[in-house]
C-alpha positions as a printed NumPy array, in Angstrom:
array([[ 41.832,  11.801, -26.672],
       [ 44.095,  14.574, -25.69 ],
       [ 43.776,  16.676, -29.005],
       [ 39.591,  16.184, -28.461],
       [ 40.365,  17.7  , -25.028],
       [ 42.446,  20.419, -25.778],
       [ 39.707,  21.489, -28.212],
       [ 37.722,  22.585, -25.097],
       [ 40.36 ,  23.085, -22.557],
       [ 42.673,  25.223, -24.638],
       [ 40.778,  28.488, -25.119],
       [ 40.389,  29.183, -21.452],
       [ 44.128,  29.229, -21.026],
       [ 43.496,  33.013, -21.886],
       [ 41.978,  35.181, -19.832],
       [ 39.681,  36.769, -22.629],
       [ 37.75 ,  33.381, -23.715],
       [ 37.294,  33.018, -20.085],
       [ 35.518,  36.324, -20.026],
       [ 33.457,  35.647, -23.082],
       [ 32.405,  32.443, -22.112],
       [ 30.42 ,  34.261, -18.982],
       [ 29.185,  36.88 , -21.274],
       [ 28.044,  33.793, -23.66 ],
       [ 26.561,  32.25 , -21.009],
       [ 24.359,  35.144, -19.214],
       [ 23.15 ,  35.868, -23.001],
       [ 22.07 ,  32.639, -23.403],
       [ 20.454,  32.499, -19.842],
       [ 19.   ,  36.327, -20.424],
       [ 17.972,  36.183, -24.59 ],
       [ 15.747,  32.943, -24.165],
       [ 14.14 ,  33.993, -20.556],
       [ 12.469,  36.968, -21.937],
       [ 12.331,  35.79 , -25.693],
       [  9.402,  33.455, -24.666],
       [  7.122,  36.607, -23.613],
       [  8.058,  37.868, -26.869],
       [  7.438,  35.174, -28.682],
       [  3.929,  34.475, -26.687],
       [  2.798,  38.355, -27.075],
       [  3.973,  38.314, -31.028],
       [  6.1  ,  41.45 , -30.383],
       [  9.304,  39.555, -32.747],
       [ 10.338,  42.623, -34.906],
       [ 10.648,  44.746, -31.271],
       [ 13.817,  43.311, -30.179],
       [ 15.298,  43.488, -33.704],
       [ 14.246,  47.36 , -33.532],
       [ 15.226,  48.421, -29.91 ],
       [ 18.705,  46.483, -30.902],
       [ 19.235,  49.111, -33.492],
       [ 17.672,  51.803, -32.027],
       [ 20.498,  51.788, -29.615],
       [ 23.525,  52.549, -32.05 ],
       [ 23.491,  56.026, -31.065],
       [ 24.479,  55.628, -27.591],
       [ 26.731,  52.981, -28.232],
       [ 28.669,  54.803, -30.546],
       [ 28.847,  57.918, -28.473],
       [ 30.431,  55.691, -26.219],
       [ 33.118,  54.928, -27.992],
       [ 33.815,  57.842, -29.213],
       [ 33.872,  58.997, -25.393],
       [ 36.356,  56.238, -25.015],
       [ 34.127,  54.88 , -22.524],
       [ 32.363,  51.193, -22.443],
       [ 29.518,  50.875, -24.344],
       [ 27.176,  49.918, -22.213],
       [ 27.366,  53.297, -20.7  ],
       [ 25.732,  54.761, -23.839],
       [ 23.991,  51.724, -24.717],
       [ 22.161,  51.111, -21.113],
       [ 19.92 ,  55.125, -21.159],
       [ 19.517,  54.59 , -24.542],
       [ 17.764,  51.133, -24.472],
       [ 15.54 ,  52.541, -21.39 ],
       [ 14.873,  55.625, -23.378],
       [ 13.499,  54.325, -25.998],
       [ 11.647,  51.906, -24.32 ],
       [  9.822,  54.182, -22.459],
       [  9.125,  56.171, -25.68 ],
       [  7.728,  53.573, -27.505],
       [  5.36 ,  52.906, -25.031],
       [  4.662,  56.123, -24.522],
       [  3.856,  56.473, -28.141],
       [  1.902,  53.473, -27.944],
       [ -0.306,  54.975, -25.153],
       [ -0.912,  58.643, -25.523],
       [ -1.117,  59.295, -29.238],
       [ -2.5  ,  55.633, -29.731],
       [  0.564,  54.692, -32.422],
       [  0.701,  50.794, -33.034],
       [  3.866,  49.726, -31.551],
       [  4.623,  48.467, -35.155],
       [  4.646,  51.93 , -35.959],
       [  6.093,  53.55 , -33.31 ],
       [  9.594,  50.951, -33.403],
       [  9.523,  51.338, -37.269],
       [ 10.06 ,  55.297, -37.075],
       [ 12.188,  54.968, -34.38 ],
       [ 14.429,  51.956, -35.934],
       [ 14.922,  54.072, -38.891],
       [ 15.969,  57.429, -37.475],
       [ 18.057,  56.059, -34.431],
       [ 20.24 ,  53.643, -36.15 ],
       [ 20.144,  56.147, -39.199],
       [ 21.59 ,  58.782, -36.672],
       [ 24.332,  55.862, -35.352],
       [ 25.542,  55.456, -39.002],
       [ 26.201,  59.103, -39.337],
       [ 27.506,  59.74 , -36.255],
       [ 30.128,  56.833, -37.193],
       [ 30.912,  58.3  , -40.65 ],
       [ 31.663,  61.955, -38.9  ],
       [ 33.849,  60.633, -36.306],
       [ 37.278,  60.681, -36.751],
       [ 39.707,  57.907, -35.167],
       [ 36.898,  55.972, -33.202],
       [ 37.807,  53.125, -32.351],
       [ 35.747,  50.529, -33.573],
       [ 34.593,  49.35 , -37.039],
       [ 30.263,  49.014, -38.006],
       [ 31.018,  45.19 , -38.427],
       [ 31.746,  44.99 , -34.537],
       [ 29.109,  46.702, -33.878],
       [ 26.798,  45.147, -36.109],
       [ 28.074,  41.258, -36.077],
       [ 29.752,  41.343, -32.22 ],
       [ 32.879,  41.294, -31.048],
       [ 32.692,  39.4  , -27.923],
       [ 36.43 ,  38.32 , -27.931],
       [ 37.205,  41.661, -26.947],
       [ 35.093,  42.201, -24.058],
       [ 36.878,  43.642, -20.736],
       [ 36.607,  42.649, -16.868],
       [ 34.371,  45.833, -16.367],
       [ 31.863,  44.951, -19.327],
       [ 32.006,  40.939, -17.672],
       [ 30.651,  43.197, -14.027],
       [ 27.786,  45.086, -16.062],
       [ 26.328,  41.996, -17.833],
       [ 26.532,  39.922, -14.763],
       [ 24.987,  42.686, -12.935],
       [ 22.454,  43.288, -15.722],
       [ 21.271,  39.698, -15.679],
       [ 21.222,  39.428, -12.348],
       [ 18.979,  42.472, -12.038],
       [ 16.535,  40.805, -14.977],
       [ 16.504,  37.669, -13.099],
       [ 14.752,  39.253, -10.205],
       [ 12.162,  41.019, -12.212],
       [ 11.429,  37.703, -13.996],
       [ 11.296,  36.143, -11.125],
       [  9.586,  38.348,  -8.982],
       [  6.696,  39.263, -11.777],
       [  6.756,  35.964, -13.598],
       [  2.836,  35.065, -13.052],
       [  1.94 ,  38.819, -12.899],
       [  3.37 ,  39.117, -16.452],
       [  2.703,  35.129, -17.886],
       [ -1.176,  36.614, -17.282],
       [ -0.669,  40.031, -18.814],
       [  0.473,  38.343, -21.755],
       [ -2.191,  35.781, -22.256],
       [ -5.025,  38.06 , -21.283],
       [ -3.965,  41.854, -20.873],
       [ -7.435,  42.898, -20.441],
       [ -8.57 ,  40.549, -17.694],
       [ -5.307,  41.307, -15.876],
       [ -6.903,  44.865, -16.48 ],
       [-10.215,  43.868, -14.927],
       [ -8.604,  42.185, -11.659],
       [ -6.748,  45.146, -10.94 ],
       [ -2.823,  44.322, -11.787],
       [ -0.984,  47.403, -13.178],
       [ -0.672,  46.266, -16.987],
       [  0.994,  49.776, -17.574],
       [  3.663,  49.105, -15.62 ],
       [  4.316,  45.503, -16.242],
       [  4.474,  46.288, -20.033],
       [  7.117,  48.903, -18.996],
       [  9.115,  46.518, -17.265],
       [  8.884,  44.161, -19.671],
       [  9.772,  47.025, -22.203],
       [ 13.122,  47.764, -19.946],
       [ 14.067,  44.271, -19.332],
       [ 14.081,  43.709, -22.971],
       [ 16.388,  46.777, -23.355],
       [ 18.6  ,  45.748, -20.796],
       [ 18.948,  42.121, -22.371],
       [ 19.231,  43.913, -25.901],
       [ 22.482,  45.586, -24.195],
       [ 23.615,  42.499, -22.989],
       [ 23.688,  41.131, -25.955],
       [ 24.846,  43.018, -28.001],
       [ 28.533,  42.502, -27.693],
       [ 28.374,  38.826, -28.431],
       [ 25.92 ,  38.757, -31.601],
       [ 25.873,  42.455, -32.504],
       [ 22.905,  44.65 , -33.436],
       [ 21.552,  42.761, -36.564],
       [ 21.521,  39.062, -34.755],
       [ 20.27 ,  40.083, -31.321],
       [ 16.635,  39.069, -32.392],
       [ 18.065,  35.671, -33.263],
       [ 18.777,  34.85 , -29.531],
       [ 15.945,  36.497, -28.336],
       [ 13.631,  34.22 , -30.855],
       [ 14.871,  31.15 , -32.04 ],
       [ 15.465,  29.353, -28.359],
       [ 12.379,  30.505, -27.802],
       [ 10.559,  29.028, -30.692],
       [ 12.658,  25.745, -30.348],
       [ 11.199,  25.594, -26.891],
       [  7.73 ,  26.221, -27.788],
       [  8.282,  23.547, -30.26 ],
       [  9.613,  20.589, -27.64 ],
       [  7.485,  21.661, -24.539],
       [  3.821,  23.109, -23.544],
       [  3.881,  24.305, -20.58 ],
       [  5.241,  27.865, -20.329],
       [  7.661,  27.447, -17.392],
       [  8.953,  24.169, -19.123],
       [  9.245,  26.34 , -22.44 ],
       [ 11.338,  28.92 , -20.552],
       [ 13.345,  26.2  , -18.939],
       [ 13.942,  24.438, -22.774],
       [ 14.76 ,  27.611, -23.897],
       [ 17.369,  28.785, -21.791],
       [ 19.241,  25.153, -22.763],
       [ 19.037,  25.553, -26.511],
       [ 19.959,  29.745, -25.705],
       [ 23.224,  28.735, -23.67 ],
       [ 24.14 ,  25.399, -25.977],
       [ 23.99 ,  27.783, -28.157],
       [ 26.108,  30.41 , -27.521],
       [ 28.433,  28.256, -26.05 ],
       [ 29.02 ,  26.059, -29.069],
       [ 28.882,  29.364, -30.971],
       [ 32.153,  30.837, -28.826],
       [ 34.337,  27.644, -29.374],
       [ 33.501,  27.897, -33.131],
       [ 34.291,  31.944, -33.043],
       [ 37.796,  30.771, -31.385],
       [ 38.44 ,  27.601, -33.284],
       [ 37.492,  29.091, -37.015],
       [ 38.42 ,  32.597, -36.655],
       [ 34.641,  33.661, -37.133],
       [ 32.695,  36.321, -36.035],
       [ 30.64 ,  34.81 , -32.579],
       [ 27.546,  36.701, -33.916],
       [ 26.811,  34.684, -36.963],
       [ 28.339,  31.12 , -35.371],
       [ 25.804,  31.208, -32.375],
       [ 22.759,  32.38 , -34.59 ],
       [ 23.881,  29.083, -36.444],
       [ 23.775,  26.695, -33.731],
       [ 20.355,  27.948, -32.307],
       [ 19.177,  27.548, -35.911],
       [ 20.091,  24.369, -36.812],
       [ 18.238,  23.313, -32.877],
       [ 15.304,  24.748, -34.502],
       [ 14.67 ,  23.327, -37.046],
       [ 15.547,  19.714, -35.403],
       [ 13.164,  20.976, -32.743],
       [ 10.365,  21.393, -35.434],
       [ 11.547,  17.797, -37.599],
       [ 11.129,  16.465, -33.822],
       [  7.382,  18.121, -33.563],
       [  6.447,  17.421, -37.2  ],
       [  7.569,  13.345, -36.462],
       [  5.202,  13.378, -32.976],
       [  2.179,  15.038, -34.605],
       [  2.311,  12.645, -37.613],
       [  2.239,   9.576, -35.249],
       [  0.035,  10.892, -32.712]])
């Protein structure tokens, strides 16, 4: 009994498990929350795309010797803001629009990483998370970060739950779609940033989607799906820290795993009710 409890105990004797643990925890809070308007407006590929598109600042943040989420923060607003920019005045399919911008942005991060000499950090971290060496001040920005996402969610919810469902009737009753898609747009950057520290650049989408789809799997309703979601999105990425810190594994991979594998019991669960029903 006391080797099963010092399995979960242990870890937090240190002071930077402690801190990953509320990093882990506000991403899978944050990733979920607005995964299910992704998921619901079929925008999947944009979170994988603003997640790379960010390398640039990220990396010029380290080689600053500053946090990354300094660089990481304007750079994820930027390019939101571009890409629906793109989307609206020269009438470029958002498809089209993240796909040129994916390319040339995380293109540019690789280079910039191959010129610099003596940065500190290697394109696995970046790519696969590191969240085992997060600091007190990057623990303040997330926090503040998803605290600052909460209130928009929670403040917009039904403005943007209708948007999504019927964008042209919200049109027609007079909300401002324009700016709820940019806010949505931002949020999504902001979470991105979040994020990326524990699962790194190529699993961010996995957080953002795969609670989300388990949800929408379980549940109907959409508050119910968000409220699923956010479960399977911090089970996740809690069970994906202890296994990071028990197996010497990157935290990325191990929490992409655990949402996974609730998935696609989520969907055996679904299959097994609409077979008897």
């Amino acid at each position: 009994m006391t080797d099963i409890l010092d399995v979960f105990i242990k870890p937090f004797e240190y002071s930077f498990m402690v801190r990953a643990l509320v990093v882990s925890v506000c991403v899978g809070v944050m990733c979920p929350l607005l995964g299910v308007y992704v998921v619901n407006r079929g925008l999947g590929f944009m979170g994988d795309a603003m997640a790379h598109s960010v390398m640039p600042g990220m990396v010029l943040a380290f080689i600053l010797g500053i946090s990354p989420f300094l660089g990481a923060i304007p750079t994820g607003i930027a390019v939101a803001f571009a890409i629906g920019y793109l989307g609206r005045k020269f009438r470029v399919s958002e498809d089209t629009s993240l796909g040129i911008m994916f390319a040339a942005l995380f293109s540019i991060g690789l280079v910039m990483i191959s010129l610099s000499k003596g940065i500190s950090v290697r394109v696995e971290d970046i790519l696969l998370g590191q969240i085992l060496a997060v600091s007190s001040i990057d623990v303040v920005v997330t926090l503040s970060l998803a605290v600052l996402v909460l209130i928009v969610i929670g403040v917009l919810h039904r403005q943007l739950v209708f948007t999504s469902f019927d964008s042209l009737g919200a049109t027609v009753i007079g909300l401002p779609t324009r700016l709820l898609d940019y806010l949505l747009l931002v949020s999504l950057a902001l979470v991105i940033v979040v994020s990326l520290q524990a699962v790194g650049i190529v699993l961010v989408v996995a957080m953002l989607i795969t609670p989300a789809a388990a949800g929408a799997l379980l549940v109907r309703r959409f508050t119910r799906v968000m409220l699923v979601s956010v479960v399977v999105g911090v089970f996740s990425a809690v069970c994906g820290l202890y296994a990071a810190y028990h197996l010497n594994i990157p935290s990325g991979p191990s929490m992409t795993l655990v949402a996974t594998a609730i998935f696609f019991l989520a969907l055996t669960y679904n299959q097994i009710v609409t077979r008897s029903s």
